[in-house]
mmCIF file of C-alpha atoms in Angstrom:
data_model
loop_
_atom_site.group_PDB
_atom_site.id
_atom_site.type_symbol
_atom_site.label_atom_id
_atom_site.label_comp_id
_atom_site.label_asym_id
_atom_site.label_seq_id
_atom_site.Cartn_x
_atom_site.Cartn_y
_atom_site.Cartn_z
ATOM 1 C CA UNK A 1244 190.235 48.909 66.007
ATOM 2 C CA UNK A 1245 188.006 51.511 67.006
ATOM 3 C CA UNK A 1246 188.541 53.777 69.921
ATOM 4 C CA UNK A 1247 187.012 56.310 72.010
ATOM 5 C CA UNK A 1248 187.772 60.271 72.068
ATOM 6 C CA UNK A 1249 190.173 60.523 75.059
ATOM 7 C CA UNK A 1250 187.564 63.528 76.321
ATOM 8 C CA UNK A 1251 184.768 61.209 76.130
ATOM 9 C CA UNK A 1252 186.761 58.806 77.535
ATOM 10 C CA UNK A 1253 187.786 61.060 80.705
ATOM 11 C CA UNK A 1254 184.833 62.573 80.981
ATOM 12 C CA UNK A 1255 182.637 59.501 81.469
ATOM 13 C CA UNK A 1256 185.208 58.358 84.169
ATOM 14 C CA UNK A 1257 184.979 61.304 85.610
ATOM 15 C CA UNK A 1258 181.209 60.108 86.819
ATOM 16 C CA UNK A 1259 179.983 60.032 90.225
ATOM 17 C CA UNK A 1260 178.709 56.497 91.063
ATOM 18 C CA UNK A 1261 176.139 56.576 93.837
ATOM 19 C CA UNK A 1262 173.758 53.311 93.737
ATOM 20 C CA UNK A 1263 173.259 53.117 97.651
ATOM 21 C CA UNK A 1264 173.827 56.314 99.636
ATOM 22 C CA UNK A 1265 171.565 54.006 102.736
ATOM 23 C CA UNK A 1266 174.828 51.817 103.407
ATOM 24 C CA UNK A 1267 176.957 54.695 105.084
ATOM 25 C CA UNK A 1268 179.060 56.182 102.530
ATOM 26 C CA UNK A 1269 179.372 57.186 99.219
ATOM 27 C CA UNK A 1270 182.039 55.336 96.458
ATOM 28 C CA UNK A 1271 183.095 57.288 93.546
ATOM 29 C CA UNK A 1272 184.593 56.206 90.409
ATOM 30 C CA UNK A 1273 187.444 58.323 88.863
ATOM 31 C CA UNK A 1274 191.292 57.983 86.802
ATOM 32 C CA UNK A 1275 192.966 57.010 89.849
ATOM 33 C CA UNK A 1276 191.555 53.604 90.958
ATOM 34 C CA UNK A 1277 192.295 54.740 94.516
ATOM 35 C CA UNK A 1278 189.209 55.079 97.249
ATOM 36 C CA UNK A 1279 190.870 58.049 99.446
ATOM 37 C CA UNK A 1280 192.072 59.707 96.661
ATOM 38 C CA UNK A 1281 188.045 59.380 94.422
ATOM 39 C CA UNK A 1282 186.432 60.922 97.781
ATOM 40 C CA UNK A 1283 188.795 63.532 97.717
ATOM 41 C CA UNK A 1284 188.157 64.262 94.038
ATOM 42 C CA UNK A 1285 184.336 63.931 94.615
ATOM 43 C CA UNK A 1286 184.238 66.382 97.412
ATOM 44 C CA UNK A 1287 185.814 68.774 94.943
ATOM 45 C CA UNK A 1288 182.844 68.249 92.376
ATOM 46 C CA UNK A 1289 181.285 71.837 93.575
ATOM 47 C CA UNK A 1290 184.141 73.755 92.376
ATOM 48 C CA UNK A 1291 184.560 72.626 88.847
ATOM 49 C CA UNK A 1292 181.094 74.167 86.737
ATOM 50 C CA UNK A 1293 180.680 71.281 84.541
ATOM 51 C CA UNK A 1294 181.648 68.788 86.789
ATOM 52 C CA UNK A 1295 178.861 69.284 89.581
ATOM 53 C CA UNK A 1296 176.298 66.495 88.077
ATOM 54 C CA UNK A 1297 175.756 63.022 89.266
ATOM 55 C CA UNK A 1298 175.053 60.506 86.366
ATOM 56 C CA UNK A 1299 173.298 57.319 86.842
ATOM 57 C CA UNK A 1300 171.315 55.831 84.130
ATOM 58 C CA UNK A 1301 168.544 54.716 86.050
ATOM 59 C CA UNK A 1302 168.189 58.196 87.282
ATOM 60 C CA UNK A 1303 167.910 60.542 84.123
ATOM 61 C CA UNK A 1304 164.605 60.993 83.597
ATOM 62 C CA UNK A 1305 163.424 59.812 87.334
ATOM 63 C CA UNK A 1306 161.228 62.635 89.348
ATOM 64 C CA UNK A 1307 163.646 62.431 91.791
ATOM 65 C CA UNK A 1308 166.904 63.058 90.389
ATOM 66 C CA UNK A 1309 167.382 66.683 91.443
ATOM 67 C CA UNK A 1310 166.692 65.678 94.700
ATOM 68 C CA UNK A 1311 169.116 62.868 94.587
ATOM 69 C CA UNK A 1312 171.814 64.752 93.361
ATOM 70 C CA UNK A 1313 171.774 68.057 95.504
ATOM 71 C CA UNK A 1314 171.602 65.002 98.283
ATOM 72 C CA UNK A 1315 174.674 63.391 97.080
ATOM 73 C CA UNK A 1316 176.593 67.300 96.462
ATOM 74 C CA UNK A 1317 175.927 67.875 100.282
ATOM 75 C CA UNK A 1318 179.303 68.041 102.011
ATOM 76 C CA UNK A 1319 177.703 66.393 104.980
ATOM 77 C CA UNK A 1320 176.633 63.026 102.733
ATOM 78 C CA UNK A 1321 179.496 63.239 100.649
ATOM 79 C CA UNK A 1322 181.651 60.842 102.650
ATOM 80 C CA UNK A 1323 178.709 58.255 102.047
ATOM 81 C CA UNK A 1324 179.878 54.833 100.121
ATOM 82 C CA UNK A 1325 177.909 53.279 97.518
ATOM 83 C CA UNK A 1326 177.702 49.610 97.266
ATOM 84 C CA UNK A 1327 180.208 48.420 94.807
ATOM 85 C CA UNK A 1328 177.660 45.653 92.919
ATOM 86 C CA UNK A 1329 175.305 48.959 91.711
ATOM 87 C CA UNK A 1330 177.864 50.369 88.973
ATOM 88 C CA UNK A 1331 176.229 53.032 87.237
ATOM 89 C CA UNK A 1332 172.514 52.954 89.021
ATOM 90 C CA UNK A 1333 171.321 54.659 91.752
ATOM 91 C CA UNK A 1334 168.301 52.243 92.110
ATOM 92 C CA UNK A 1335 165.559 54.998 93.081
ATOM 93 C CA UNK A 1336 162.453 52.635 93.745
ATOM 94 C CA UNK A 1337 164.290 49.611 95.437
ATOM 95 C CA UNK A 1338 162.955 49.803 98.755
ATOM 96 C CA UNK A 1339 164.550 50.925 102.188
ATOM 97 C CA UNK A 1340 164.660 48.693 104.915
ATOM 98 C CA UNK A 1341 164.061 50.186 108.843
ATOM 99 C CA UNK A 1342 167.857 49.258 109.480
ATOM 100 C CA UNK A 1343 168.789 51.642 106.694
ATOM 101 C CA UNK A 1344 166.660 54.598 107.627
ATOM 102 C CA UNK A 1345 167.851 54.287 110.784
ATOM 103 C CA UNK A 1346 171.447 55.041 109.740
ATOM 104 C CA UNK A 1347 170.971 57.159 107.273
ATOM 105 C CA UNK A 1348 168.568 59.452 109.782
ATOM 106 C CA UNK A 1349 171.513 59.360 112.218
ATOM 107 C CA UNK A 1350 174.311 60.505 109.587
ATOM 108 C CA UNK A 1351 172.101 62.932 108.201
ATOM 109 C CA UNK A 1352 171.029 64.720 111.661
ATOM 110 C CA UNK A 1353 173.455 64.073 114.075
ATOM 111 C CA UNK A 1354 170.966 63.900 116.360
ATOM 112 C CA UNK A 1355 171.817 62.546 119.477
ATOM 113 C CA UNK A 1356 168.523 63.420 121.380
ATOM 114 C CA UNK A 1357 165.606 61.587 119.460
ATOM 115 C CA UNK A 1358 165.098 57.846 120.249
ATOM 116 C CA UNK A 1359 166.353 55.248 117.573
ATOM 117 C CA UNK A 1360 165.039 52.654 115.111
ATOM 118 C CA UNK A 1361 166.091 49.520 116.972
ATOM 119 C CA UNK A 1362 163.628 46.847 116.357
ATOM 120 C CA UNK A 1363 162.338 45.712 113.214
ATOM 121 C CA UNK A 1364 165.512 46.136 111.492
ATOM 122 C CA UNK A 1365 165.354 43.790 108.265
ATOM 123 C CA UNK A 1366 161.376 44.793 107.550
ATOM 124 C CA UNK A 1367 160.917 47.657 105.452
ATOM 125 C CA UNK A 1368 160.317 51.217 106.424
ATOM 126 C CA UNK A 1369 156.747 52.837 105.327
ATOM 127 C CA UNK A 1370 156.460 56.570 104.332
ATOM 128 C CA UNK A 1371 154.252 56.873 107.414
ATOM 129 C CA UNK A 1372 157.241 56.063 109.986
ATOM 130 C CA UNK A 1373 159.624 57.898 107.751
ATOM 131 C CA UNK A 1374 157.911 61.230 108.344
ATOM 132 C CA UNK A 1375 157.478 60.800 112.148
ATOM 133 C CA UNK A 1376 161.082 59.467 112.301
ATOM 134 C CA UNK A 1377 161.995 63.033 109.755
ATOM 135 C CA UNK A 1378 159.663 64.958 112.380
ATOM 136 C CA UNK A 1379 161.087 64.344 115.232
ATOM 137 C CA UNK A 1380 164.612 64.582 113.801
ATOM 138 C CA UNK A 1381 163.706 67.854 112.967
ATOM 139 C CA UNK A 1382 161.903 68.771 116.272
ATOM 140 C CA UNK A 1383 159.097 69.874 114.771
ATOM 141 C CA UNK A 1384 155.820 70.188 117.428
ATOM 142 C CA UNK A 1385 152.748 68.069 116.624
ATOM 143 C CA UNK A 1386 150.659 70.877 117.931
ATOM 144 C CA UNK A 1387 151.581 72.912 115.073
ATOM 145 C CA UNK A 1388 148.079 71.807 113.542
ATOM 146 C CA UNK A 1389 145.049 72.230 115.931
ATOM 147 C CA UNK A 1390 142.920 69.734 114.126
ATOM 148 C CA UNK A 1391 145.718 67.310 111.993
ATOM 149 C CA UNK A 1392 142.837 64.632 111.427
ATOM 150 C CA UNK A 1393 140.609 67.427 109.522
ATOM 151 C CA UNK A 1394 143.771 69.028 108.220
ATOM 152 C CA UNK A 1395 144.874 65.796 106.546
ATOM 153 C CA UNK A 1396 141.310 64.939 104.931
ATOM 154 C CA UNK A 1397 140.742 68.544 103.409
ATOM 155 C CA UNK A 1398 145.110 67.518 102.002
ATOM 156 C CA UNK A 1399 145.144 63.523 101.079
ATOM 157 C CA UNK A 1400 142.499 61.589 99.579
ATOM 158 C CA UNK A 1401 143.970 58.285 101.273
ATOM 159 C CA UNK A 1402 144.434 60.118 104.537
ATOM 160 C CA UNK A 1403 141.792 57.436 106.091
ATOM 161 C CA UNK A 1404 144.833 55.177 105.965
ATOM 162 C CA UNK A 1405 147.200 57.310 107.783
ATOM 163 C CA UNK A 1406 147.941 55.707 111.048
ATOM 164 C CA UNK A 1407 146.854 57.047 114.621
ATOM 165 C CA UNK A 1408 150.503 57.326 115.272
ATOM 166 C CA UNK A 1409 151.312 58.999 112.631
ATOM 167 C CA UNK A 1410 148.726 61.980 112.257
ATOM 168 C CA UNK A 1411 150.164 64.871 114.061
ATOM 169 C CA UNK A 1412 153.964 64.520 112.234
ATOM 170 C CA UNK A 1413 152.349 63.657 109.130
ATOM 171 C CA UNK A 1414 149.691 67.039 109.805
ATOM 172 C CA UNK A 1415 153.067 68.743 110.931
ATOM 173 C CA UNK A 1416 155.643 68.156 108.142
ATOM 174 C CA UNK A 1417 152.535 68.691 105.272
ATOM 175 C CA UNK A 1418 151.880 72.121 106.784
ATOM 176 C CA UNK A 1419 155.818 72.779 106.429
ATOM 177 C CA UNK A 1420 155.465 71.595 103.091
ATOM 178 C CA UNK A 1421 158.041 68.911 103.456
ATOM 179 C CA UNK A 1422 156.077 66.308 101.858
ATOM 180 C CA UNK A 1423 155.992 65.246 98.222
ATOM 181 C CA UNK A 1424 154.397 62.414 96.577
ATOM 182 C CA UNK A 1425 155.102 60.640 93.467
ATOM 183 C CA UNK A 1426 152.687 60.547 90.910
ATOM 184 C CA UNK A 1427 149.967 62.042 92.556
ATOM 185 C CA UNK A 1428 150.607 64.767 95.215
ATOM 186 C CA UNK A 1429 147.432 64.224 96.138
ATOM 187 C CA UNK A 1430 147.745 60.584 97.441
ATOM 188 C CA UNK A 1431 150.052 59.974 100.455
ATOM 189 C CA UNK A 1432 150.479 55.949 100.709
ATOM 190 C CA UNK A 1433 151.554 56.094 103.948
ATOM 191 C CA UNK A 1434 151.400 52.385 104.701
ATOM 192 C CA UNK A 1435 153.404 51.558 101.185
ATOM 193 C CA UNK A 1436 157.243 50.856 101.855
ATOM 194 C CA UNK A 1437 159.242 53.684 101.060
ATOM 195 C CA UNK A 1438 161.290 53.881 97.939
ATOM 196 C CA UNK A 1439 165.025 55.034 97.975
ATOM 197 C CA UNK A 1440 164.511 58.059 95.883
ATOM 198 C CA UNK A 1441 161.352 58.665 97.674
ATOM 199 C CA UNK A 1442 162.781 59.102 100.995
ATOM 200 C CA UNK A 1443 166.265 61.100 99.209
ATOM 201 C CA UNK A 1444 163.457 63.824 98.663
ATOM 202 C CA UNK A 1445 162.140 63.864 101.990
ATOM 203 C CA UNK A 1446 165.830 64.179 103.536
ATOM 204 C CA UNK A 1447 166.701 66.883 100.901
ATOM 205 C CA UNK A 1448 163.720 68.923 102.163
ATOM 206 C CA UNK A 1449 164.300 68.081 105.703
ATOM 207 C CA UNK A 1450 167.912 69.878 105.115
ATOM 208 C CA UNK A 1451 166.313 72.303 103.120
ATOM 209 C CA UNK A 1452 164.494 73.260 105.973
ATOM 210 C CA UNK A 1453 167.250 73.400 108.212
ATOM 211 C CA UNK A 1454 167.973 76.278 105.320
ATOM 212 C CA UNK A 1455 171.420 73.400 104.927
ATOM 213 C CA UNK A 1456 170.722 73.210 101.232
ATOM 214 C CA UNK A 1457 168.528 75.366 98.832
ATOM 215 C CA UNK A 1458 164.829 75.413 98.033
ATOM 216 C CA UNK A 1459 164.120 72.926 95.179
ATOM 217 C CA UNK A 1460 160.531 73.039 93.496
ATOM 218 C CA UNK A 1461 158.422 70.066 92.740
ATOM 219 C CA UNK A 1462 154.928 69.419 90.646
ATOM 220 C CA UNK A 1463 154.916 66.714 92.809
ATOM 221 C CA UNK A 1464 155.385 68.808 96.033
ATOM 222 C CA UNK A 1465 152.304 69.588 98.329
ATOM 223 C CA UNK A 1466 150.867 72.891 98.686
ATOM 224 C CA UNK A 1467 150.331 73.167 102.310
ATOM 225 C CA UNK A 1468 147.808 75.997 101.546
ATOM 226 C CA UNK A 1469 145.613 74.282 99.031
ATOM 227 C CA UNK A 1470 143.254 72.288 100.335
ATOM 228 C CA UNK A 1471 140.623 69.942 98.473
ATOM 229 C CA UNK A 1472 137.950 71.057 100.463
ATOM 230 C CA UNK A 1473 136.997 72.889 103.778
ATOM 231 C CA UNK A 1474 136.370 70.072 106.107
ATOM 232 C CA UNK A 1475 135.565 72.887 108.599
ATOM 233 C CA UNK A 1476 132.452 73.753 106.855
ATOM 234 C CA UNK A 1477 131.300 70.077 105.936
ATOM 235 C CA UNK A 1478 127.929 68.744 107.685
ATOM 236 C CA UNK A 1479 128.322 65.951 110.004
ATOM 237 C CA UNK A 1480 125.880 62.821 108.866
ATOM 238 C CA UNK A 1481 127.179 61.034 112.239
ATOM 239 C CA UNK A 1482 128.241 60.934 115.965
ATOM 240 C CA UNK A 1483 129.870 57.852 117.198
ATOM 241 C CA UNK A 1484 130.114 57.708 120.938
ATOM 242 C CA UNK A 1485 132.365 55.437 122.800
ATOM 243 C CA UNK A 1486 131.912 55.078 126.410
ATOM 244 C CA UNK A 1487 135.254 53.602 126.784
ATOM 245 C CA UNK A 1488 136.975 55.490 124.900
ATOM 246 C CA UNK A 1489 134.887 59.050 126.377
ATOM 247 C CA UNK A 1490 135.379 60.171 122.730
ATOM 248 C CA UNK A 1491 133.277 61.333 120.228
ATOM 249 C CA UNK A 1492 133.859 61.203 116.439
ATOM 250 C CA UNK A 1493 131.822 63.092 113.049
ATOM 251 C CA UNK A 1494 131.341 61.664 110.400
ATOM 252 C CA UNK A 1495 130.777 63.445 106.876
ATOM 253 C CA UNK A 1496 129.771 59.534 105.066
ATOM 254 C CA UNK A 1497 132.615 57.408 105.721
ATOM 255 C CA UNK A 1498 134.985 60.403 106.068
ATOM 256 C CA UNK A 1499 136.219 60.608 109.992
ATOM 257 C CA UNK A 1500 136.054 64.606 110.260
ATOM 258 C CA UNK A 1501 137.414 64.650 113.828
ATOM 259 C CA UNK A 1502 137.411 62.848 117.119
ATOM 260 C CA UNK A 1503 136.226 64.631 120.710
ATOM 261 C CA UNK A 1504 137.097 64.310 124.074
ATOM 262 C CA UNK A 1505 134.032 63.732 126.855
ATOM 263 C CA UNK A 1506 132.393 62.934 129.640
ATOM 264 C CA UNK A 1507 129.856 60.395 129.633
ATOM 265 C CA UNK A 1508 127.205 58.929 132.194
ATOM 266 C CA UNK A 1509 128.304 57.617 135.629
ATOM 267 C CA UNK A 1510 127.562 54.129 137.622
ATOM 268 C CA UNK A 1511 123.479 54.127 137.619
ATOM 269 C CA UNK A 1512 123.406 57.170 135.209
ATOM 270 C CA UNK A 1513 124.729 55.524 132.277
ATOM 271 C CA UNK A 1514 124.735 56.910 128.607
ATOM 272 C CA UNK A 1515 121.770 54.994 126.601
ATOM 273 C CA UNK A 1516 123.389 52.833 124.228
ATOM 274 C CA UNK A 1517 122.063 52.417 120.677
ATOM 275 C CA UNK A 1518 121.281 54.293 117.500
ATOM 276 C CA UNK A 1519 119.912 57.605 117.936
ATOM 277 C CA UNK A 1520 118.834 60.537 115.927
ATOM 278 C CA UNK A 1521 119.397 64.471 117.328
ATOM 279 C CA UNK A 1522 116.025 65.660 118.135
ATOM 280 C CA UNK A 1523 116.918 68.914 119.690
ATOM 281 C CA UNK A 1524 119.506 71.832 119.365
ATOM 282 C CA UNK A 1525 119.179 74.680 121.534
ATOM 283 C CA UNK A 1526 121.505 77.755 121.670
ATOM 284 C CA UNK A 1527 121.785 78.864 125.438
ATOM 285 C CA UNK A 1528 119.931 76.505 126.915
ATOM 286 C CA UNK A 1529 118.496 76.661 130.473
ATOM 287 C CA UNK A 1530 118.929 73.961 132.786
ATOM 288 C CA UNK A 1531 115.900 72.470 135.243
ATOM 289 C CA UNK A 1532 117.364 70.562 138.273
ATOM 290 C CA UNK A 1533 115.632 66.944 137.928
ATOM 291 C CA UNK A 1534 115.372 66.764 141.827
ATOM 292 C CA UNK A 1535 114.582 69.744 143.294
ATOM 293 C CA UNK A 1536 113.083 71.639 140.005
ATOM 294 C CA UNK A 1537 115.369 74.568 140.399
ATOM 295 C CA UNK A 1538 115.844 76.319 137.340
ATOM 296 C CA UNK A 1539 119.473 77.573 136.427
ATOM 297 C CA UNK A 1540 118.625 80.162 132.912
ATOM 298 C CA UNK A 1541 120.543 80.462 130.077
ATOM 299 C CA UNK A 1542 124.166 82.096 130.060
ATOM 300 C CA UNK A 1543 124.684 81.834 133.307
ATOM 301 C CA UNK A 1544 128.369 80.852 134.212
ATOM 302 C CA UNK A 1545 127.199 78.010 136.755
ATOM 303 C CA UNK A 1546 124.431 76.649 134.143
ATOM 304 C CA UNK A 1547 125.876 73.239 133.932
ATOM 305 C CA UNK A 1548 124.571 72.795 130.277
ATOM 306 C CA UNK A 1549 127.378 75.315 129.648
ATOM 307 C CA UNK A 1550 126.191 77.421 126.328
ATOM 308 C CA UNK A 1551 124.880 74.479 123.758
ATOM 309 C CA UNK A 1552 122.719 71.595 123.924
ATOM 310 C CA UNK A 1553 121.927 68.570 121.446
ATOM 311 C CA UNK A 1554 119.103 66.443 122.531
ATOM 312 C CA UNK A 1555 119.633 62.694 121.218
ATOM 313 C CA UNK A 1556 117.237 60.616 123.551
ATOM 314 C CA UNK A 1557 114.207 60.968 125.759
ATOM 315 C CA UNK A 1558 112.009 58.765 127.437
ATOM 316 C CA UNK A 1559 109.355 61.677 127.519
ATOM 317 C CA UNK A 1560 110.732 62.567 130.996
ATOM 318 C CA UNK A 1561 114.190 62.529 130.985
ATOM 319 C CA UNK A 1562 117.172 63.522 128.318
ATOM 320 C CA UNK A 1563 120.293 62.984 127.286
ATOM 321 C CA UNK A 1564 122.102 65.242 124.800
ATOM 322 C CA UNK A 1565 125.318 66.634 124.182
ATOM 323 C CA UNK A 1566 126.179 69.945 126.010
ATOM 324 C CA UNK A 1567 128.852 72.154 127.659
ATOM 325 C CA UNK A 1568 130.198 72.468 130.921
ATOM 326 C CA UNK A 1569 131.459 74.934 133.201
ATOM 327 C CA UNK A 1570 133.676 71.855 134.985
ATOM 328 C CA UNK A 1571 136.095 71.095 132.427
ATOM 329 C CA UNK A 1572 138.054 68.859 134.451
ATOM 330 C CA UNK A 1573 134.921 66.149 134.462
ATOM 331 C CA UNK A 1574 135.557 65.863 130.662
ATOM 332 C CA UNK A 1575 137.158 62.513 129.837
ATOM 333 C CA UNK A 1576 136.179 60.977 132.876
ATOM 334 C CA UNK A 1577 132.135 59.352 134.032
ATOM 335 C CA UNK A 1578 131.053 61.542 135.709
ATOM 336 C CA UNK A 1579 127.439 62.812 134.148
ATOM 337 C CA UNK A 1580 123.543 61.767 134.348
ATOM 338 C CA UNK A 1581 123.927 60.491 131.373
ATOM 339 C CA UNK A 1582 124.507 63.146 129.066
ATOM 340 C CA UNK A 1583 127.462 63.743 127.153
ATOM 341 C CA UNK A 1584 129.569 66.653 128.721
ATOM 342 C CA UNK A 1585 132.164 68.748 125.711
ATOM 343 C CA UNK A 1586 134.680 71.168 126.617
ATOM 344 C CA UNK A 1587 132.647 74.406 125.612
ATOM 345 C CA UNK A 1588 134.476 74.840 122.374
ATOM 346 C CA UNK A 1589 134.404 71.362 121.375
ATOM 347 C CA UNK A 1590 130.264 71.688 121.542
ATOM 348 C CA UNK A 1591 130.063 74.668 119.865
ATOM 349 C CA UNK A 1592 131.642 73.691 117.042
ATOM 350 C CA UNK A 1593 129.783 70.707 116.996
ATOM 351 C CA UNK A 1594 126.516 72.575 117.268
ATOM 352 C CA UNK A 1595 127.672 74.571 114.160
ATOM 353 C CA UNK A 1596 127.426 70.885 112.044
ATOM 354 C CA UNK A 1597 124.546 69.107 113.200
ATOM 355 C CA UNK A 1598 121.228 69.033 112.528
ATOM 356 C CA UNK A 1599 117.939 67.417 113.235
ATOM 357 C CA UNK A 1600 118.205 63.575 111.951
ATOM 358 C CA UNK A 1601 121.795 63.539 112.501
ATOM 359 C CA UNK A 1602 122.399 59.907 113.295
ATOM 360 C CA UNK A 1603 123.772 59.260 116.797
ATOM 361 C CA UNK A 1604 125.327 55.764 117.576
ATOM 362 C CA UNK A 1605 126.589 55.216 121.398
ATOM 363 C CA UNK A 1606 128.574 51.817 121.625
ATOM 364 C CA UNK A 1607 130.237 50.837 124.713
#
């Protein structure tokens, strides 16, 4: 009868079984059958040089597996069990549930100060809730990024389908360069379910960043600093005004470049609804009182125009036209003649991107 080399043998035992590192704790299998006594040996892995790997065979040649196994060497996982029915497989794609995130984000962090996943438990957890959930573990601020909708379209070519929600952490942990996406670095999915070995990276980097485990590198990894394009310098092809929402949004085709604050017309000076066209753009502009006829000129402080204006409608009389504002409290609220009032910045940069012809729709 044939047998195996007692090395072999030994050093096959000798294998670190982690299928399920989501259900609390890790279970190792080694020569002495007993639980207390495998953790023991596992923790120990780091000291022996050739004894430092995890194996699973589902795992070899997954993108992941680095990831996965400086995870599983971190003391503060190592007391992690594996499910007992996953002998020899890590199962990197099965997919995590909300319930399981939620404990694995509280072992992980320790965090006793960031609100919990409590609902949902059973459904499964999308890569878009993952990274909030990772952000706010790791306190990161979602001001970090000024503009996080333009920041994510010059980063993701799916980043139409990243959720309101979701946007600043998402803007946030991309600019930290936490994020890494499988195959395509470029594509986010941040409505798909998220894989086990998907979120293991993201955790890994998370800790990383918390400078609790070392820098790993990834082809898969996204470069914070390389963006497709420079959304800054794209030409808006449309404004879409919503009174109710006193936002306005531009447009670059289909591509949502980045959504304004404003003021819009009040009771019996409403905004004229419709589809419009810009028909004038004037730098300084002065301002004629429609009353009295006063004239307020250009660059002065109290011009109420503030520094920009972009004419969208006229009756041959009267206007209305985005502009500045030198009351920047009025913005977000009804309070114009009908024109659309921007926080001086806001209309400058606009100004920058429009043109005559750009398309102006105003929806209630």
């Amino acid at each position: 009868m044939r047998t195996r080399s007692p090395n072999l043998l030994s050093s096959l035992v000798r294998v670190a079984i982690a299928a399920n590192i989501f259900a609390n704790v890790f279970a190792f299998i080694s020569p002495s059958g007993n639980p207390q006594n495998d953790i023991a040996w596992a923790k120990n892995l780091e000291t022996t040089a050739n004894s430092n790997r995890f194996l699973f065979i589902d795992l070899q040649n997954h993108w992941s597996r680095l990831f996965v196994e400086g995870l599983l060497s971190n003391q503060g996982l190592s007391d992690l069990l594996v499910s007992s029915d996953s002998i020899n497989r890590f199962q990197p794609d099965r997919l995590i549930t909300r319930a399981e995130l939620a404990s694995l984000l509280e072992i992980t962090f320790a965090n006793r100060n960031v609100p919990k996943i409590t609902t949902r438990l059973n459904e499964p957890a999308t890569k878009a809730e993952t990274i909030v959930a990772i952000a706010r573990e790791l306190n990161l601020s979602s001001k970090a990024t000024a503009t996080p909708q333009t920041y994510l379209l010059s980063m993701y070519r799916d980043a139409l389908q990243v959720p309101d929600y979701a946007i600043p952490a998402i803007a946030t942990l991309t600019q930290a360069g936490l994020v890494t996406n499988y195959p395509d670095p470029r594509i986010l999915a941040p409505k798909s379910a998220i894989s086990k070995g998907e979120l293991a990276v993201l955790l890994y980097q998370a800790l990383a960043y918390q400078k609790k485990l070392p820098q790993l590198r990834s082809p898969y990894a996204i470069d914070p600093d390389r963006r497709m394009w420079d959304v800054d310098q794209m030409e808006v092809t449309r404004l879409e005004v919503s009174i109710s929402r006193r936002t306005v949004t531009a447009f670059h085709g289909e591509i949502k470049l980045k959504t304004y604050p404003v003021a819009v017309g009040r009771q019996g000076w409403s905004t004229p609804v419709g589809n419009h066209r810009v028909m004038q753009t004037i730098e300084y502009p002065a301002w004629q009182n429609p009353f009295t006829g006063d004239v307020i000129p250009s660059r002065d402080p109290e011009n109420p125009l503030g520094d920009r204006w972009i004419g969208f409608w006229t009756n041959g009389k009267d206007w209305s036209g985005f502009h500045g504002t030198p009351n920047r409290e009025s913005v977000g609220t009804a309070a114009s003649h009908g024109c659309i009032r921007m926080y001086n910045e806001d209309v400058r940069e606009l100004f920058s991107q429009v043109k005559i012809g750009t398309i102006v729709r105003v929806s209630q």
